[in-house]
Every structure is written in C-alpha cells, then in structure tokens.
Coordinates of C-alpha atoms in Angstrom, one line a residue:
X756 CA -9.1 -41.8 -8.2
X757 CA -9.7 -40.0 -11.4
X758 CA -13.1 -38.3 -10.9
X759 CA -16.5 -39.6 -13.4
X760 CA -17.9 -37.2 -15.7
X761 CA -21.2 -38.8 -16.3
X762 CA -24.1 -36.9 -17.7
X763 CA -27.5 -36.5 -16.2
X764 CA -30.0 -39.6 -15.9
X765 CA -33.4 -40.8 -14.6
X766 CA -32.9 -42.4 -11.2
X767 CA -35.0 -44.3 -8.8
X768 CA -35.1 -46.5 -5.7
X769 CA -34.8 -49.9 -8.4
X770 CA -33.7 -50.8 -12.1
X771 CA -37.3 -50.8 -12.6
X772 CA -38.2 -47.3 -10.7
X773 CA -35.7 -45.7 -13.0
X774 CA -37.2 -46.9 -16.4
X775 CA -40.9 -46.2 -14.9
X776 CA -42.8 -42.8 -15.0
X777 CA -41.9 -42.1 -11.0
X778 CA -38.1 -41.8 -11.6
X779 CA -36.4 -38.3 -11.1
X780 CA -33.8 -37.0 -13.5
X781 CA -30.6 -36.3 -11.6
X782 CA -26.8 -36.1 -12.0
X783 CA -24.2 -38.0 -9.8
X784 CA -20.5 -38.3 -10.2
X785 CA -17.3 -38.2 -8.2
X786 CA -16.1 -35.3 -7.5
X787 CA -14.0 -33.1 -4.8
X788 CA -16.7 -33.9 -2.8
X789 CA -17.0 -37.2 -3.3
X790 CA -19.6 -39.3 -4.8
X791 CA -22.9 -36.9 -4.8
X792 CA -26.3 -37.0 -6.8
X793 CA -28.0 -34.0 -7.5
X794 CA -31.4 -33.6 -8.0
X795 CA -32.5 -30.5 -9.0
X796 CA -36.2 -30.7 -9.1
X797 CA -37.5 -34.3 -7.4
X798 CA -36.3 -36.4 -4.6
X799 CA -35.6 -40.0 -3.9
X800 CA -35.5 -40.0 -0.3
X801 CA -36.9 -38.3 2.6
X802 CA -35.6 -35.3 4.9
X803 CA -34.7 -36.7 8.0
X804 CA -36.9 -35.0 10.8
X805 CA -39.6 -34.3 8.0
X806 CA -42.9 -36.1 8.8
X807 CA -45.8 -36.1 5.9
X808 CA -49.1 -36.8 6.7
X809 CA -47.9 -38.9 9.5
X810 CA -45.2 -40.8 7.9
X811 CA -41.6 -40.4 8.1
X812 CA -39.8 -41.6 4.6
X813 CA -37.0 -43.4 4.9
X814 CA -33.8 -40.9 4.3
X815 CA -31.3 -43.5 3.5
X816 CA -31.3 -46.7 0.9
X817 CA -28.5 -49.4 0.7
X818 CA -28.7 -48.7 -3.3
X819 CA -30.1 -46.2 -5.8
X820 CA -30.3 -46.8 -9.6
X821 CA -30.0 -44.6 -12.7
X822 CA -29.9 -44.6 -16.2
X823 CA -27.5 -41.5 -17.8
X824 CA -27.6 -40.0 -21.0
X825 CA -24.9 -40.7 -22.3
X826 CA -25.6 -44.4 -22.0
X827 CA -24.3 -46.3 -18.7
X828 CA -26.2 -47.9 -15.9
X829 CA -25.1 -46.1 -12.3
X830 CA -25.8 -47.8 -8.6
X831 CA -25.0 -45.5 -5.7
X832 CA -23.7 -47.1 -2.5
X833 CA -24.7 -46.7 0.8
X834 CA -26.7 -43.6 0.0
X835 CA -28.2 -41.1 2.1
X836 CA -29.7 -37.9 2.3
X837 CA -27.7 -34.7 2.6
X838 CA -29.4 -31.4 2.0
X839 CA -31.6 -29.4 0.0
X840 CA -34.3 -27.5 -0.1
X841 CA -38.8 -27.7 -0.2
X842 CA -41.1 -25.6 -1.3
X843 CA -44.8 -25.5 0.6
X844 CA -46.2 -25.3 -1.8
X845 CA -43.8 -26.0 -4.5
X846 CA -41.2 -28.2 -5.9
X847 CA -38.2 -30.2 -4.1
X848 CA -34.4 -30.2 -4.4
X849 CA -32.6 -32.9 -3.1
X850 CA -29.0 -33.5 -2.9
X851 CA -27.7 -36.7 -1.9
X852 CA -23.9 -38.6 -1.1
X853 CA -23.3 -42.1 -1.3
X854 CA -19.7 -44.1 -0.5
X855 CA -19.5 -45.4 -3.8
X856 CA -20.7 -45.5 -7.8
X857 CA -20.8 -48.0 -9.6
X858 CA -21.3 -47.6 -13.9
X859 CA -21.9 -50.0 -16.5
X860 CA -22.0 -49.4 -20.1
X861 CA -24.7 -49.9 -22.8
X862 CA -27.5 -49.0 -20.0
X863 CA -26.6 -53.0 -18.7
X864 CA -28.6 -53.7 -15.7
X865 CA -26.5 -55.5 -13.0
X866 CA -26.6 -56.6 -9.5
X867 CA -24.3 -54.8 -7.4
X868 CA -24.6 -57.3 -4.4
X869 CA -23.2 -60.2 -6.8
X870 CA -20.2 -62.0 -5.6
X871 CA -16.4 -60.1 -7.6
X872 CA -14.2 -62.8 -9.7
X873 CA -11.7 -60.4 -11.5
X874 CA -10.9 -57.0 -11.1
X875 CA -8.8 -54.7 -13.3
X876 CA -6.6 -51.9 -11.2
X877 CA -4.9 -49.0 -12.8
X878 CA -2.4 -47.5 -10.3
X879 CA -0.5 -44.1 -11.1
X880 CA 3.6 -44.1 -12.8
X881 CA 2.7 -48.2 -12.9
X882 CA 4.7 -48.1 -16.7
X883 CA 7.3 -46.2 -14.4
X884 CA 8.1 -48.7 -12.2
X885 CA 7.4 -51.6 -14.7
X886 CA 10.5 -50.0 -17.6
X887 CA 9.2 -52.1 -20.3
X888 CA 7.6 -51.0 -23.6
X889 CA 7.1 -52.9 -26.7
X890 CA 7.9 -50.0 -28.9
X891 CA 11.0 -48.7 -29.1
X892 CA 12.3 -45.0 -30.2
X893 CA 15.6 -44.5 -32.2
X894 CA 17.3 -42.1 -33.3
X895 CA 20.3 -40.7 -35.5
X896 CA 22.8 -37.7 -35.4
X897 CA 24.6 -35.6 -38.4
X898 CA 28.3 -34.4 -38.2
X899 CA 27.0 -31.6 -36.3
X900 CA 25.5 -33.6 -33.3
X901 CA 21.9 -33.3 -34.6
X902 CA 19.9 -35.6 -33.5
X903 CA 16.8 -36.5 -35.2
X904 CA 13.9 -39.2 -34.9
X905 CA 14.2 -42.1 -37.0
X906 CA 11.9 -44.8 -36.6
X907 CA 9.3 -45.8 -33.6
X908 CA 9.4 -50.1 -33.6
X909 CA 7.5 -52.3 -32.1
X910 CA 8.7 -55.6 -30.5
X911 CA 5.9 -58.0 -29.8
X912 CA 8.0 -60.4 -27.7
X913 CA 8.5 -57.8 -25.0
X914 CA 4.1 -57.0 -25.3
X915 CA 3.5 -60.2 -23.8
X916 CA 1.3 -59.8 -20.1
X917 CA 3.7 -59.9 -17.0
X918 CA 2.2 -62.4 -14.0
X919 CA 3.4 -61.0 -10.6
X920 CA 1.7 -63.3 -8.3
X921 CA 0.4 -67.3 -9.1
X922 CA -1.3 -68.5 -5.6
X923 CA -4.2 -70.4 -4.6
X924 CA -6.2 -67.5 -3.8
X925 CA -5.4 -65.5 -6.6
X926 CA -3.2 -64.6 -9.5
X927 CA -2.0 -61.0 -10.4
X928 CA -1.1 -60.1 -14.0
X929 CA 0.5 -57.3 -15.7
X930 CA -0.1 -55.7 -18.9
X931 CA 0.1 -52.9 -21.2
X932 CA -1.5 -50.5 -23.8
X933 CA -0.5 -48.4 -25.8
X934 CA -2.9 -45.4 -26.9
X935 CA -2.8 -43.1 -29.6
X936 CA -5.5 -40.3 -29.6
X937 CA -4.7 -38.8 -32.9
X938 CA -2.1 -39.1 -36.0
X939 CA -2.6 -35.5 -37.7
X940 CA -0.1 -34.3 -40.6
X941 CA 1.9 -32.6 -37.9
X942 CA 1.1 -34.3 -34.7
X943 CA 1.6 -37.8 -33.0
X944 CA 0.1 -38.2 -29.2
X945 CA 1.5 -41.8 -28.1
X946 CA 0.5 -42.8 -24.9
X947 CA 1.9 -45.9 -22.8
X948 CA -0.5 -47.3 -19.9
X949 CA 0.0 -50.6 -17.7
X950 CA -2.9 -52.1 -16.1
X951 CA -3.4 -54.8 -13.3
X952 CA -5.6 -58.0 -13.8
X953 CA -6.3 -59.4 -10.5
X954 CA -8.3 -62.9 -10.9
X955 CA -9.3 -64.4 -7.4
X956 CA -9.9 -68.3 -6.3
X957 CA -13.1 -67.6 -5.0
X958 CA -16.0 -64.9 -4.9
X959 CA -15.1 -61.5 -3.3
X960 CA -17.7 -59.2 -1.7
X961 CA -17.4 -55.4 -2.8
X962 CA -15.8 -54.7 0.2
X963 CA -13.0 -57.6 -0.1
X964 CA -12.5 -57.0 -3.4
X965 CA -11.8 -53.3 -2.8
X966 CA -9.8 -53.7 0.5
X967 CA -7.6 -56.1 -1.5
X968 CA -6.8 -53.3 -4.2
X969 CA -6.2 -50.6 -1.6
X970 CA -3.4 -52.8 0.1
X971 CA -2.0 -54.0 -3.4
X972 CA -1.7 -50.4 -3.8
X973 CA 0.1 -49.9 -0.8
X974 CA 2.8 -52.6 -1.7
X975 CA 3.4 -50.5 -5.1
X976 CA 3.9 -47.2 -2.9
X977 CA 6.6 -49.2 -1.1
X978 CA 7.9 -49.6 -4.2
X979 CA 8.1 -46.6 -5.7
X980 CA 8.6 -44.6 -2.6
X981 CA 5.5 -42.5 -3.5
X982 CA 1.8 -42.9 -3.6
X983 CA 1.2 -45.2 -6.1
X984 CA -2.9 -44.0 -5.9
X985 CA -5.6 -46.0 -7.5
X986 CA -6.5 -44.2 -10.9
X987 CA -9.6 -46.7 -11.9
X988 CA -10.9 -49.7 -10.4
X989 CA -12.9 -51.8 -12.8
X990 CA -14.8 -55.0 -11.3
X991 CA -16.3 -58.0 -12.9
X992 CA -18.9 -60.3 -11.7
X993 CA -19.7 -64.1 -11.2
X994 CA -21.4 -64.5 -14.9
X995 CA -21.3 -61.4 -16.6
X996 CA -18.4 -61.0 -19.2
X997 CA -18.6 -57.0 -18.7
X998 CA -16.8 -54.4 -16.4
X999 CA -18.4 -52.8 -13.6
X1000 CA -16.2 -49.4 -13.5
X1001 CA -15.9 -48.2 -9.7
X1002 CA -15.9 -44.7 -8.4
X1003 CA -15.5 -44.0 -4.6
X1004 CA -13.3 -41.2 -3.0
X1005 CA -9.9 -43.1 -2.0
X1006 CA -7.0 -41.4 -0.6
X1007 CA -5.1 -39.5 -3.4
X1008 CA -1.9 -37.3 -3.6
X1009 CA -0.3 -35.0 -5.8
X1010 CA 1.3 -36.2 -8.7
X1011 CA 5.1 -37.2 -8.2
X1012 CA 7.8 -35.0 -9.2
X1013 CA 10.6 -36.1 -12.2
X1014 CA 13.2 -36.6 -9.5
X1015 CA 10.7 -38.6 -7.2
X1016 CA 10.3 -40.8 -10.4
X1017 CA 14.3 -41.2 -11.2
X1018 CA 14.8 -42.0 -7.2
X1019 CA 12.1 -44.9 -7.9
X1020 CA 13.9 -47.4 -4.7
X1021 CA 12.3 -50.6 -5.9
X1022 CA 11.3 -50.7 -9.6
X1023 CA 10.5 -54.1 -11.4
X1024 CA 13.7 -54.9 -12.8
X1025 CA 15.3 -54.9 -9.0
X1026 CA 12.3 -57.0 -7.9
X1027 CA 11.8 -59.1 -11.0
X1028 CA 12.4 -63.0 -10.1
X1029 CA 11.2 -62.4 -7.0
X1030 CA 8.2 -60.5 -6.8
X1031 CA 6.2 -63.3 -6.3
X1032 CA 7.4 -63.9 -3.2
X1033 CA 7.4 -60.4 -2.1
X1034 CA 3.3 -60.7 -2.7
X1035 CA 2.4 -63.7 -1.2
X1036 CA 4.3 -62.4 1.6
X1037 CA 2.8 -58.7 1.4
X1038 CA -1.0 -60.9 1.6
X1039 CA 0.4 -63.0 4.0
X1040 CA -1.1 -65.9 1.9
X1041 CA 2.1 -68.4 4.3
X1042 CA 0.9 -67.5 6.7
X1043 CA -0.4 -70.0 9.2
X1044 CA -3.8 -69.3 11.3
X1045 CA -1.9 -69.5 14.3
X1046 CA 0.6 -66.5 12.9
X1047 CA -2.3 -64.6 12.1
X1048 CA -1.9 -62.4 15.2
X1049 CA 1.6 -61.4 14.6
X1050 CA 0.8 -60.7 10.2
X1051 CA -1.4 -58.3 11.6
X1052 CA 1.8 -56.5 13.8
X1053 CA 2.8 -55.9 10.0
X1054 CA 0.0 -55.0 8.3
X1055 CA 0.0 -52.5 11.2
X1056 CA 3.9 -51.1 10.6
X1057 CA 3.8 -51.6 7.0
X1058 CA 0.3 -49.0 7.0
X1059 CA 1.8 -46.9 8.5
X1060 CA 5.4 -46.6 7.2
X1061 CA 3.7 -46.5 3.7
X1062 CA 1.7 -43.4 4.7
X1063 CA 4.8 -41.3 6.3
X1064 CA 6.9 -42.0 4.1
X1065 CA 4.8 -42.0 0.4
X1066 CA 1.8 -40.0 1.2
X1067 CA 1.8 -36.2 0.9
X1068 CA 0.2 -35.6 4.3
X1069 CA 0.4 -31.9 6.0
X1070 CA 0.3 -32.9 9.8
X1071 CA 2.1 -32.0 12.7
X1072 CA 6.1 -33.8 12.4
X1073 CA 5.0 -34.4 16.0
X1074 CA 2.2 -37.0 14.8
X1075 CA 4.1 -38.2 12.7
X1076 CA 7.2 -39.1 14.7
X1077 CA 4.5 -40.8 16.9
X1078 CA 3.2 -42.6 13.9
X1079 CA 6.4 -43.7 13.0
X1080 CA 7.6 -45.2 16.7
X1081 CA 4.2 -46.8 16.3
X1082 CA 5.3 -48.8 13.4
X1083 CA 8.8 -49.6 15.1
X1084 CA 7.2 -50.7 17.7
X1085 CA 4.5 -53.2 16.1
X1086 CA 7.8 -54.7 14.0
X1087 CA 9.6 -55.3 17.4
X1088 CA 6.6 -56.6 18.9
X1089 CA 6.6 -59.4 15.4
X1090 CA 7.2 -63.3 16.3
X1091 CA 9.5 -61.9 19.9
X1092 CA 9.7 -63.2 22.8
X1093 CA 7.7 -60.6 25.1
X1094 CA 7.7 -62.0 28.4
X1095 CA 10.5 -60.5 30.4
X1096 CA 11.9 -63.6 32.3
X1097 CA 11.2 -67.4 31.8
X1098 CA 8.2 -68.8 33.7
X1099 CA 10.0 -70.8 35.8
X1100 CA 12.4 -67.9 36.9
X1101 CA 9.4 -65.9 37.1
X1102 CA 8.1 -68.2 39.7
X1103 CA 10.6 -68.6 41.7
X1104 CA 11.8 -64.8 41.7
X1105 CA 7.7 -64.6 43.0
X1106 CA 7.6 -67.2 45.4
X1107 CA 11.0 -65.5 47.1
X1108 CA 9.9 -62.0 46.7
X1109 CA 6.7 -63.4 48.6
X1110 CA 8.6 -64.6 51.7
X1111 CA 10.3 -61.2 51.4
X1112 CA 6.8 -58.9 51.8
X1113 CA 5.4 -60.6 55.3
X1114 CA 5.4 -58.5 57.5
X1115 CA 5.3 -55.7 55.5
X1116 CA 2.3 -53.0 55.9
X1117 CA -0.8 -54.5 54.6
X1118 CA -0.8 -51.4 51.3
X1119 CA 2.5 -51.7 50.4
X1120 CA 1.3 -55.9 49.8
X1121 CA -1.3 -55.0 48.2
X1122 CA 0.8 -52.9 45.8
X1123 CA 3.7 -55.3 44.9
X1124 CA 1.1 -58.0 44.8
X1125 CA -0.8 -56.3 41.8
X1126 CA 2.6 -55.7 39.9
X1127 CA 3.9 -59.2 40.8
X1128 CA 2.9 -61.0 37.4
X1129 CA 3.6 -58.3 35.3
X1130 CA 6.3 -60.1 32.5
X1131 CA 6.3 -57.7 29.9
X1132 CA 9.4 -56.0 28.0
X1133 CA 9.5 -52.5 28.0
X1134 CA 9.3 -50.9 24.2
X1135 CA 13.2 -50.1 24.7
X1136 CA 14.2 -53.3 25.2
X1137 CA 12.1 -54.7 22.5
X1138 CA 13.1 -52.1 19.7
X1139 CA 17.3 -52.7 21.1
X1140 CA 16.5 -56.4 20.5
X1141 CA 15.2 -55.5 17.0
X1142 CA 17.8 -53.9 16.0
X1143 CA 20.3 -55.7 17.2
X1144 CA 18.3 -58.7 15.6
X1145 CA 18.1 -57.1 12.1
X1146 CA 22.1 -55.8 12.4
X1147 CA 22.7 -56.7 9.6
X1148 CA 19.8 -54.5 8.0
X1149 CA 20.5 -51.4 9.9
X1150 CA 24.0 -51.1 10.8
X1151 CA 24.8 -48.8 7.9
X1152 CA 22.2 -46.7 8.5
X1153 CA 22.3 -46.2 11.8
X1154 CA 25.8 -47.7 13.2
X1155 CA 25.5 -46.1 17.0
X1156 CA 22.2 -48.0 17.5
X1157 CA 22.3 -47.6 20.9
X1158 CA 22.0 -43.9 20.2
X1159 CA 19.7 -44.0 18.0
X1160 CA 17.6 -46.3 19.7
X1161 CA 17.5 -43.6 22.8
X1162 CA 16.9 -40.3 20.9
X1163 CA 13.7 -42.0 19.1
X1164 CA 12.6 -43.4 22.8
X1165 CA 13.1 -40.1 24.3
X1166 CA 11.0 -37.9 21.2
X1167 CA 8.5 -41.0 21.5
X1168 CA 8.2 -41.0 25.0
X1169 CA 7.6 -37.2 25.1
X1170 CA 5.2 -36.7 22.3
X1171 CA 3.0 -40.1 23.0
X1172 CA 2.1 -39.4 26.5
X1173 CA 2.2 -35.5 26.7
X1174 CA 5.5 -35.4 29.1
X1175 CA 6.8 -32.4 30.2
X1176 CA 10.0 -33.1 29.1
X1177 CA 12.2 -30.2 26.9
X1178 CA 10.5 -30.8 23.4
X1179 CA 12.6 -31.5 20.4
X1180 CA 13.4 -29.1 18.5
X1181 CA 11.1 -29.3 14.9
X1182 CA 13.6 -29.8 12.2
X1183 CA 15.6 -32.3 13.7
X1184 CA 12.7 -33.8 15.2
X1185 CA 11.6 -33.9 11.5
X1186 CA 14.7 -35.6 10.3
X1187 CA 14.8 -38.2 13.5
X1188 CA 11.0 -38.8 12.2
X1189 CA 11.7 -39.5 8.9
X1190 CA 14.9 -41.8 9.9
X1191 CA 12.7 -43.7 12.0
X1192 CA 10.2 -44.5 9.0
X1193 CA 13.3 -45.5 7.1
X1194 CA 15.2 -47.8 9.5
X1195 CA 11.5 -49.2 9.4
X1196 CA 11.6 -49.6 5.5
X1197 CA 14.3 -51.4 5.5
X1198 CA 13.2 -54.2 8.4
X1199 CA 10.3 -54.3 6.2
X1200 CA 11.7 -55.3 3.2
X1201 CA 13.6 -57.8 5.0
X1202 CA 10.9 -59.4 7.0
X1203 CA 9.3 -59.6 2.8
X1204 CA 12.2 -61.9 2.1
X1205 CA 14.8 -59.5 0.7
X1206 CA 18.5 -59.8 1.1
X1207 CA 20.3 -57.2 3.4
X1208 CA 22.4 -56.6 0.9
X1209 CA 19.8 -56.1 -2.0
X1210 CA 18.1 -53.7 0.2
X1211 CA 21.3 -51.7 0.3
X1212 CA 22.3 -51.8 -2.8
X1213 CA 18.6 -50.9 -4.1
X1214 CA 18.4 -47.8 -1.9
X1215 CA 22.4 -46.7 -2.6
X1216 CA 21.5 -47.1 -6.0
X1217 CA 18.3 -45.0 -6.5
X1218 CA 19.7 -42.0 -3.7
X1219 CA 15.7 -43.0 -2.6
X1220 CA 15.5 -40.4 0.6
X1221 CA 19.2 -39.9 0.2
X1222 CA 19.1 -36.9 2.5
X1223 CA 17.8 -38.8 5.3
X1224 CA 20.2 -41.8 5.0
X1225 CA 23.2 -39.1 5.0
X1226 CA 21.7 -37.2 7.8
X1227 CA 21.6 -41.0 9.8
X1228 CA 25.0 -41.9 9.3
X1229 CA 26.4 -38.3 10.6
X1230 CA 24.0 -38.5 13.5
X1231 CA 25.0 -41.8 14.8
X1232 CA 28.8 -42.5 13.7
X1233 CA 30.5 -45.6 14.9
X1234 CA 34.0 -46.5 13.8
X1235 CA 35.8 -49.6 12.6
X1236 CA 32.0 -50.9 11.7
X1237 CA 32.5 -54.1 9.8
X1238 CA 30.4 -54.2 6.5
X1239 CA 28.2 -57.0 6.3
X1240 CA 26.2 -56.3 3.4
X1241 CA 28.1 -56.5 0.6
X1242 CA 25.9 -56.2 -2.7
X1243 CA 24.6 -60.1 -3.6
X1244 CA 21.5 -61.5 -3.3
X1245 CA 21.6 -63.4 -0.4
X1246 CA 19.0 -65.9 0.9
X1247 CA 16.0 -62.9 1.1
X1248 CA 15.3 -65.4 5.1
X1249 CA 13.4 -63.7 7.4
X1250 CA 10.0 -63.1 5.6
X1251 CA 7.0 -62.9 6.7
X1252 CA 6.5 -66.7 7.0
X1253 CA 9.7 -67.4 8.5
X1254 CA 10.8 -66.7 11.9
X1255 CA 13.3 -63.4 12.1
X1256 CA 14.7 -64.2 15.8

C-alpha cells in the first residue's frame, strides 16, 4: 500500500478531545513501520507498568482522533502504546502504533464503527491486465523510416466502466482515468490508472470489507502471475456521500519487471466473457452451506498457491515445497471420497478380522482394535486420484504422473515431518517446488470453471513460468501421450460449484 504523507495535527481520545484545549499535537502516517503516531511533546495514553498517584491509565484505546494540518480528519485503529520517554520532572514523549488509519478530507468528522456500502480498490499493473485505453497514440514514418508522433485520440465508447461481477451480494466495476500532471511548452506527463468500485448488498464491518479486498486482490495475482498489491483502499459509509481513504500495512512486493508484465498468464481479454463466473466462483457466492467445508479446502490451496507463486518471498525452497504439497493436498482433499473402503465392506472386513484376533495376546487386541475403524486415504492415494481426475488438466505438464506424483510425496514426506531420509538436492528441489505450485495453478483454474484447453492455451501463449513448464515435461516424459486439449473453449465444468469427480 502506498505510504500517507499526512502533516502534523492535534489528536485526542474523541472528535471532541481533539478540537478542545487537552488535545496533543502529533504526527501519524504509514510508514516502513507501519501505521505509527508520534508525539513529541504530550501523550494520549499511559505507559504500561507506570502507576500515578495510584492509578494505572489505560495504555491502549479502540480509537484515537486527529485533526492534521493540512486539512483531513485521521482515526487510528486499535491503538496502543509503544515507547517513549518521561521526564520527572519534565515533559513526555510518546510514540504510539495502531493496525490501521483512517483520513477524511475537509476536517469531516466520521464514525469509524459505521457499517461499509462501497469501496473503491486500486490494485498495482490493474491498466496492465485490463489492455484498454480510451486514447489512442498514432503515428507516421518518412521515406527514411522516421517515425514521428502524430496525434493522441480519444475514443469515448471504449471509456465506458467495465462490470466484472453482478451478484446478489455485490457488484464489481471497472473503470479508468486518465491523469495529466502538467502540459508545459516542451513536456506532456499522461498518466493511465484503472480503479475498482466494489458496491455490496448489504452493510460490511471494516474488517469484512477489508478481508473482501485482500482476497479480490489475490484473484488478480492469479491473474497476472504477480502480486497484484493493494495500492489504496478508499471506503464509504451507510449515509455519507464521501470517501474514507484507508492506510494499514498489507503485504506488499516489489514492483514487477517488463518481462513479468509481457508474460501476464490471464489478462482481461483471455478472461473477458467469463469473468463473472470466475468471481462468483473465486467468492464462492454458489456455493451451498453444506459445501461450505470443502470452499474452504480452496480458499486454503488457492492462498497458498497465490503466495508461492506471485509473492516475492525469501524463505527456505524447503518451506516452500512444504507450502506447496500443502495446497495439493487441500485440492485432493475437495468434494473426494475420503473414506478408504465402503461402509459396508468396512464392516464386514471388521467383523471377520474380529473372529481373526481371539485368541490373540490381550496387547496385540488392544492394538488392532484402536486402528480398526481407521478409513482414511493416504495423501498418495488422494493426490494419484487428483491427478488422474483432472488428466485432462495436467497431462501435458506432467505426462509420467505416476512419477511425479512420487518425487513430490517423497520431498513432502521428508521435509514435513523431519525424516531422515537423503535430502533433495536445493535446485531441483526448487524446480519440483515450483512445478508443484503450477500443476496446482492449473487444477485451480479448472475447479474456477475454465476449459482445459483455455488453460493451455492461455499459459502456452503468455510463456507464464515457461521455465518450469519445460523443466516438467523433461522430467516426466511419457510417449505416445494422446492430446486432449486442443485450444477451444470447452464447457469451463468442474468449478467450484460443481462436483469435479
């Protein structure tokens, strides 16, 4: 999130605190730190372990209220005490953190615990992925190949708002702007942004509202195979026309190369039609209660794939091959049958083994009786049934599945549970890791309603982790593989509300 730059203020415990003659003049803003309020001479809360006169003030407050100078109303979240300094006698410095801030401008007073009915999301390369500008550059050449700039037009049809996602619960609109800073004699800065207007059915809490961006963020990383990090979150309340601009420290990365930009997998114009569906799926808004359960299998895989595979973490590839057999494994565990044998075979293999064990010594009983009504497939078995289920998905990345399937078991097995089994060695455990998170990808685009078939053709397309696709299809060879995915649209079955099995 892009940090706040707002100027020092008069802050107290309420609206009317900070207007009074008892407010403090401090400075907060989001920084590298955070969201922090500095006080240099003042305080708004007590030390903790600090006890005047007998009384201990309270070093935490739910929110804390300013007015800055350069004219916005500020609410810190959640804010506590975190350091400083007192003088005996003498003056008091107080620095203080809070989870979030929250700014309004023209000094409007607001209540930050009021119910959220629209909120505006800016997320990073969003005009990227969307391709679409209402202006338009052209340009002519000489005899000698000279190219110069001829006219900059603008097309109103194509500045017309893009709606993504039409539900009962909420609709999600696109649209853009176009900024231009300065027109000097020799200079022209043209700028081209796209925002998101989210509007929702019914109230949101702060929390709701925000946990709702941070996941629609998420489905535009798996778009654009890169962190697609929230730049500014703008809320507006149940009866106030205004935005409530929000500040908080959400997970950012580096900016994404050119080439990370140009390999964009899933840009607008391959989702365009059917995006929709994609989203409703992605907030599982088919899904019934009783599938809730399994959704969450997803929203589990689909976390974490998104963060191997978009975020720029620096952690040990032996995390993250964990991480990604961890989101393998919540996708085989989706809408399967997990019970090893039927009930009634299960009964009757118990009711024979139990003839079987008389006679037996009374602890070896004991032991088989404990085990007895364990039903459960192994995560082997579950992931080969995956993949043999979604065939049609993987078999060109990974055509000897069966090998596959048993080099990320054996790496899972021996970094999960600390075996002492011959570790892998780093780089190809590295490029197993990475085409675990892939084969992954693609299930998950699938179980969104996408075509095999589109999936291919999206990813052979953009060369989108091109490297690792190569490196799969040397590693695990099969020959005379027939293709089944041939590059049409297909049904898109298999979504999220639809059974995959």
């Amino acid at each position: 999130m892009i940090p706040s730059s707002f100027t020092q203020g008069v802050w107290g415990k309420s609206w009317e605190e900070a207007r009074g003659d008892n407010a403090v003049q401090g400075t907060a803003n989001l920084g590298d730190e955070g969201v922090v309020l500095d006080i240099p001479c003042g305080k708004l809360l007590g030390s903790p372990g600090v006890v005047i006169n007998g009384e201990k003030e309270p070093s935490a407050a739910e929110h804390l209220y300013g007015f800055s100078q350069d004219g916005y109303a500020l609410v810190l979240g959640n804010a506590a005490y975190s350091g400083g300094e007192t003088r005996y006698p003498g003056m008091v410095h107080q620095v203080i953190r809070a989870d979030y801030l929250m700014a309004a401008k023209g000094c409007r007073e607001f209540d930050p615990s009021n119910v959220i009915k629209r909120v505006d999301i800016e997320v990073r390369n969003l005009a990227d992925w969307y391709g679409k500008s209402a202006y338009c550059m052209t340009f002519e050449s000489d005899d000698q190949d000279n190219v110069r700039f001829r006219a900059l037009e603008y097309k109103k049809e194509d500045d017309e708002a893009t709606v993504l996602l039409e539900s009962e619960q909420c609709s999600i609109t696109l649209f853009g702007k176009y900024i231009i800073p300065g027109l000097n004699v020799n200079e022209m800065t043209f700028r081209h942004q796209c925002c998101l207007k989210v509007c929702f059915s019914a109230g949101k809490t702060l929390e709701e509202a925000r946990d709702f961006a941070v996941k629609l963020s998420k489905f535009f990383s798996l778009c654009m195979g890169f962190h697609a990090a929230i730049q500014r979150f703008a809320l507006y309340f149940d009866g106030e026309g205004g935005a409530i601009q929000y500040y908080a420290p959400l997970i950012d990365s580096p900016a994404p190369s050119k080439n990370a930009i140009r390999a964009m997998p899933f840009p607008y114009r391959a989702l365009e039609g059917e995006i929709g569906n994609y989203l409703y799926n992605w907030f599982d808004y088919g899904i019934e209660k009783r599938g809730k359960k399994d959704y969450l299998l997803l929203k589990r895989a689909s976390d974490l794939i998104v963060s191997i595979l978009t975020y720029d973490w620096k952690m040990p590839v032996e995390l993250q091959c964990v991480s990604a057999s961890q989101a393998l494994e919540a996708i085989s565990r989706y809408r399967a049958d997990l019970q090893s044998w039927p009930k009634a075979e299960l009964k009757q293999n118990r009711k024979e083994l139990l003839k079987r064990i008389e006679g037996m010594p009374e602890e070896f009983v004991a032991w088989i009786q404990s085990r007895i009504e364990q039903n459960s497939k192994g995560a082997k078995r579950l992931i080969n049934e995956l993949m043999n289920r979604q065939k049609d998905v993987v078999g060109w990345l990974v055509p000897d599945i069966d090998k596959f399937v048993s080099e990320q078991q054996d790496a899972r097995n021996t970094y999960s549970h600390g075996s002492s089994a011959v570790a892998v060695d780093p780089s190809r455990l590295y490029q197993l890791t990475m085409g675990i998170a892939l084969v992954g990808y693609a299930i998950l685009w699938r179980l969104l309603g996408m075509s095999p078939a589109k999936i291919r053709c999206e990813l052979e397309r953009s060369r989108f982790k091109a490297w690792v696709i190569d490196w799969l299809c040397l590693q695990y060879p099969k020959q005379n593989l027939p293709d089944t995915t041939k590059c049409d649209e297909g049904d898109g079955s298999g979504c999220f509300g639809a059974s995959d099995s």
